[in-house]
XYZ file of C-alpha atoms in Angstrom:
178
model
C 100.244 -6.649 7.039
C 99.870 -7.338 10.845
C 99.158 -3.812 11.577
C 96.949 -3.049 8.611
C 93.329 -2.258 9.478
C 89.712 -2.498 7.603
C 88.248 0.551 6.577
C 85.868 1.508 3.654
C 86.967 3.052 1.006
C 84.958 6.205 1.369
C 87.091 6.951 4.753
C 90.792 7.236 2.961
C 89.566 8.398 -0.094
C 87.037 11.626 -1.627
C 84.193 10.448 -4.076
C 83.969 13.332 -6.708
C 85.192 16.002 -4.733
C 83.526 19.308 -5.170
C 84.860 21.672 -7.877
C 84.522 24.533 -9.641
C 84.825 25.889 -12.977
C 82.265 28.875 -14.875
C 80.654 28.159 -18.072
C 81.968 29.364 -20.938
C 86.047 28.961 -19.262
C 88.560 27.237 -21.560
C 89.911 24.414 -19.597
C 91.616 21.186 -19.887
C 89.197 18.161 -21.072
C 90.009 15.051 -20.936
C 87.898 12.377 -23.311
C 87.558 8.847 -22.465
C 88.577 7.852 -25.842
C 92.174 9.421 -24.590
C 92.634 7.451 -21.776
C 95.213 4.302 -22.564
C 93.790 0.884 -21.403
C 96.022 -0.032 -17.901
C 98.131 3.210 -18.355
C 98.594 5.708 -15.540
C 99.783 8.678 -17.761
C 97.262 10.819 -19.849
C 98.411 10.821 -23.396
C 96.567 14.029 -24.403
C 94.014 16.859 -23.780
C 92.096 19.373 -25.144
C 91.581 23.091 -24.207
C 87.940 23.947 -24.554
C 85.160 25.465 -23.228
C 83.441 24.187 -19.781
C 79.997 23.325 -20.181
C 79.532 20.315 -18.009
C 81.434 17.138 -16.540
C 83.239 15.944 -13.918
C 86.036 17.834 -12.554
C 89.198 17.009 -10.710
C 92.669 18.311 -10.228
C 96.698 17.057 -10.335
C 96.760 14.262 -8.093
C 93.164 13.055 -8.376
C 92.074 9.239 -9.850
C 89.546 8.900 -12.272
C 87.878 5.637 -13.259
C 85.560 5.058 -15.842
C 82.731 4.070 -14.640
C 80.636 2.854 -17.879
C 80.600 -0.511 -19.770
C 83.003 -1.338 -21.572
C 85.332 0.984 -20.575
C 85.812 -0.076 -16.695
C 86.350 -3.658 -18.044
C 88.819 -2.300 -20.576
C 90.678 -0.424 -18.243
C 90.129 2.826 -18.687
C 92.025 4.274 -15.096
C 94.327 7.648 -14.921
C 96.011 9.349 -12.459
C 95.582 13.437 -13.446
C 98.514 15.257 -13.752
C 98.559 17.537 -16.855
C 97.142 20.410 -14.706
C 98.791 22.943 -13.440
C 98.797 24.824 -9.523
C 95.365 24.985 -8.452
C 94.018 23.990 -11.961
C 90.849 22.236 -12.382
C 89.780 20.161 -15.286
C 86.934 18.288 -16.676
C 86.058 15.243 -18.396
C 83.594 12.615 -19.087
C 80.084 12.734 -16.210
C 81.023 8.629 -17.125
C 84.052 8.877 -14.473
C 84.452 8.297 -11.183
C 87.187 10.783 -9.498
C 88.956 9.465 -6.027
C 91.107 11.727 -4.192
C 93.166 10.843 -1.258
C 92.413 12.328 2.150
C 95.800 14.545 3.385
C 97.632 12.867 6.583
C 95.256 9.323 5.377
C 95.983 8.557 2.300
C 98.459 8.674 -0.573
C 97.784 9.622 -3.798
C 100.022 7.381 -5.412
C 98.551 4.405 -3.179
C 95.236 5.332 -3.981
C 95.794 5.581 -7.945
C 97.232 1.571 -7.429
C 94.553 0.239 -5.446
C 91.769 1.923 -7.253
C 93.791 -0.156 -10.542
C 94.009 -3.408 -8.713
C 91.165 -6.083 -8.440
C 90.975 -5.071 -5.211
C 88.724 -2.254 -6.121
C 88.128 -3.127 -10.113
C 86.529 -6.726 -9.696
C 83.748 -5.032 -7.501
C 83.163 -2.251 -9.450
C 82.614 -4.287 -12.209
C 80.431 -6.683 -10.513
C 78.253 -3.954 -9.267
C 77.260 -2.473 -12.412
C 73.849 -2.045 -13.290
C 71.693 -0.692 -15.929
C 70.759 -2.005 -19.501
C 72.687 -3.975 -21.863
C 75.296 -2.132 -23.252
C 74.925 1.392 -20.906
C 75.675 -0.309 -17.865
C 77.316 1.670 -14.758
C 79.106 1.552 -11.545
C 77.352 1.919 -8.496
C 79.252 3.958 -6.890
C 77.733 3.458 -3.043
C 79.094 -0.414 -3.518
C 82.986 1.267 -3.939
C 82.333 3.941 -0.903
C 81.491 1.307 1.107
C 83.820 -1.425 0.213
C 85.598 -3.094 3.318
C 89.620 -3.151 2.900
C 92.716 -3.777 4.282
C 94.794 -0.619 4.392
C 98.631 0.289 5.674
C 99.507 3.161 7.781
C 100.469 6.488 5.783
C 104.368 5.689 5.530
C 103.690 2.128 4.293
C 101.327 3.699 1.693
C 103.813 6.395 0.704
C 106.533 3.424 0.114
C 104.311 0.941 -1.890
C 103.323 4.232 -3.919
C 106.719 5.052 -4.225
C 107.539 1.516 -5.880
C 104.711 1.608 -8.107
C 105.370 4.521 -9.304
C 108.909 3.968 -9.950
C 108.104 1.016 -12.233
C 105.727 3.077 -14.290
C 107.989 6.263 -14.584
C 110.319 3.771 -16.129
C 108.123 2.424 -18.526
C 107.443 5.961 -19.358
C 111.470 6.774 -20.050
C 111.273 3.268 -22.053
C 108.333 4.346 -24.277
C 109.697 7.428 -25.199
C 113.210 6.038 -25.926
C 111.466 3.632 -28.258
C 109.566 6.474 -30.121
C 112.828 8.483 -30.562
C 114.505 5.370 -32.019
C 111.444 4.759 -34.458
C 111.835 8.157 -35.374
């Protein structure tokens, strides 16, 4: 970790990157009541019209950003989408994208899960009891330690080799209770 240096988090990752979709265009949605607590995978969507939400695209991170949902967990990394697909979901999330040739996407899904980036989200949340949100300036500029690209690629690759697995496990466990 010698070699790691401090950045903020707004300069190896996108906040909400700018996308497009038309009223009116059926296109993936995916509720916050679908995301699984701690889970990386989405379990589900729905194919509806677009009429408003946050958008994002295979490779992106999105957070919820709302009590109680950030406390409970409520983190994916999108990849239900097709080439050049965009798709929508709750205005309550917060998408990250990684930066090409800065970050990794896998290393950003990770961090954005760890306490790293979670216990000051949380902390930062404002608003009344009950409705209470993320401020999302606090995570932009939010001072951390971060590898070189290859070292991110490689503790991405890890993680993600440890949840693929769980993956193959879960579904060998629903073919066995079936």
């Amino acid at each position: 970790m010698s070699n790691w240096t401090t950045k903020k988090l707004s300069e190896i990752v996108l906040f909400n990157p700018r996308e497009t979709i038309k009223k009116g265009i059926l296109a993936k949605k995916i509720a916050m009541d679908t995301l699984v607590p701690f889970c990386r995978d989405i379990p589900s969507f729905e194919l509806t019209e677009f009429n408003g939400g946050t958008k994002f695209r295979n490779g992106d991170t999105i957070m919820a950003r709302i009590t109680p949902c950030l406390e409970n967990g409520k983190t994916a990394k999108i990849n239900i989408l097709g080439d050049n697909e965009v798709g929508f979901g709750s205005t309550e999330y917060i998408v990250f994208r990684a930066i090409e040739g800065l970050s990794n996407e896998d290393y950003v899904y990770y961090l954005v899960c760890s306490p790293i980036v979670r216990d000051p989200a949380i902390k930062s949340m404002v608003g009344s009891s009950g409705r209470q949100r993320v401020q999302t300036d606090v995570l932009k500029n939010l001072e951390i330690c971060v590898p070189d690209l290859e070292t991110q690629v490689k503790i991405g690759l890890i993680l993600k080799s440890i949840d693929d697995k769980i993956t193959i496990n879960k579904k060998i466990n629903e073919n066995l209770a079936a």
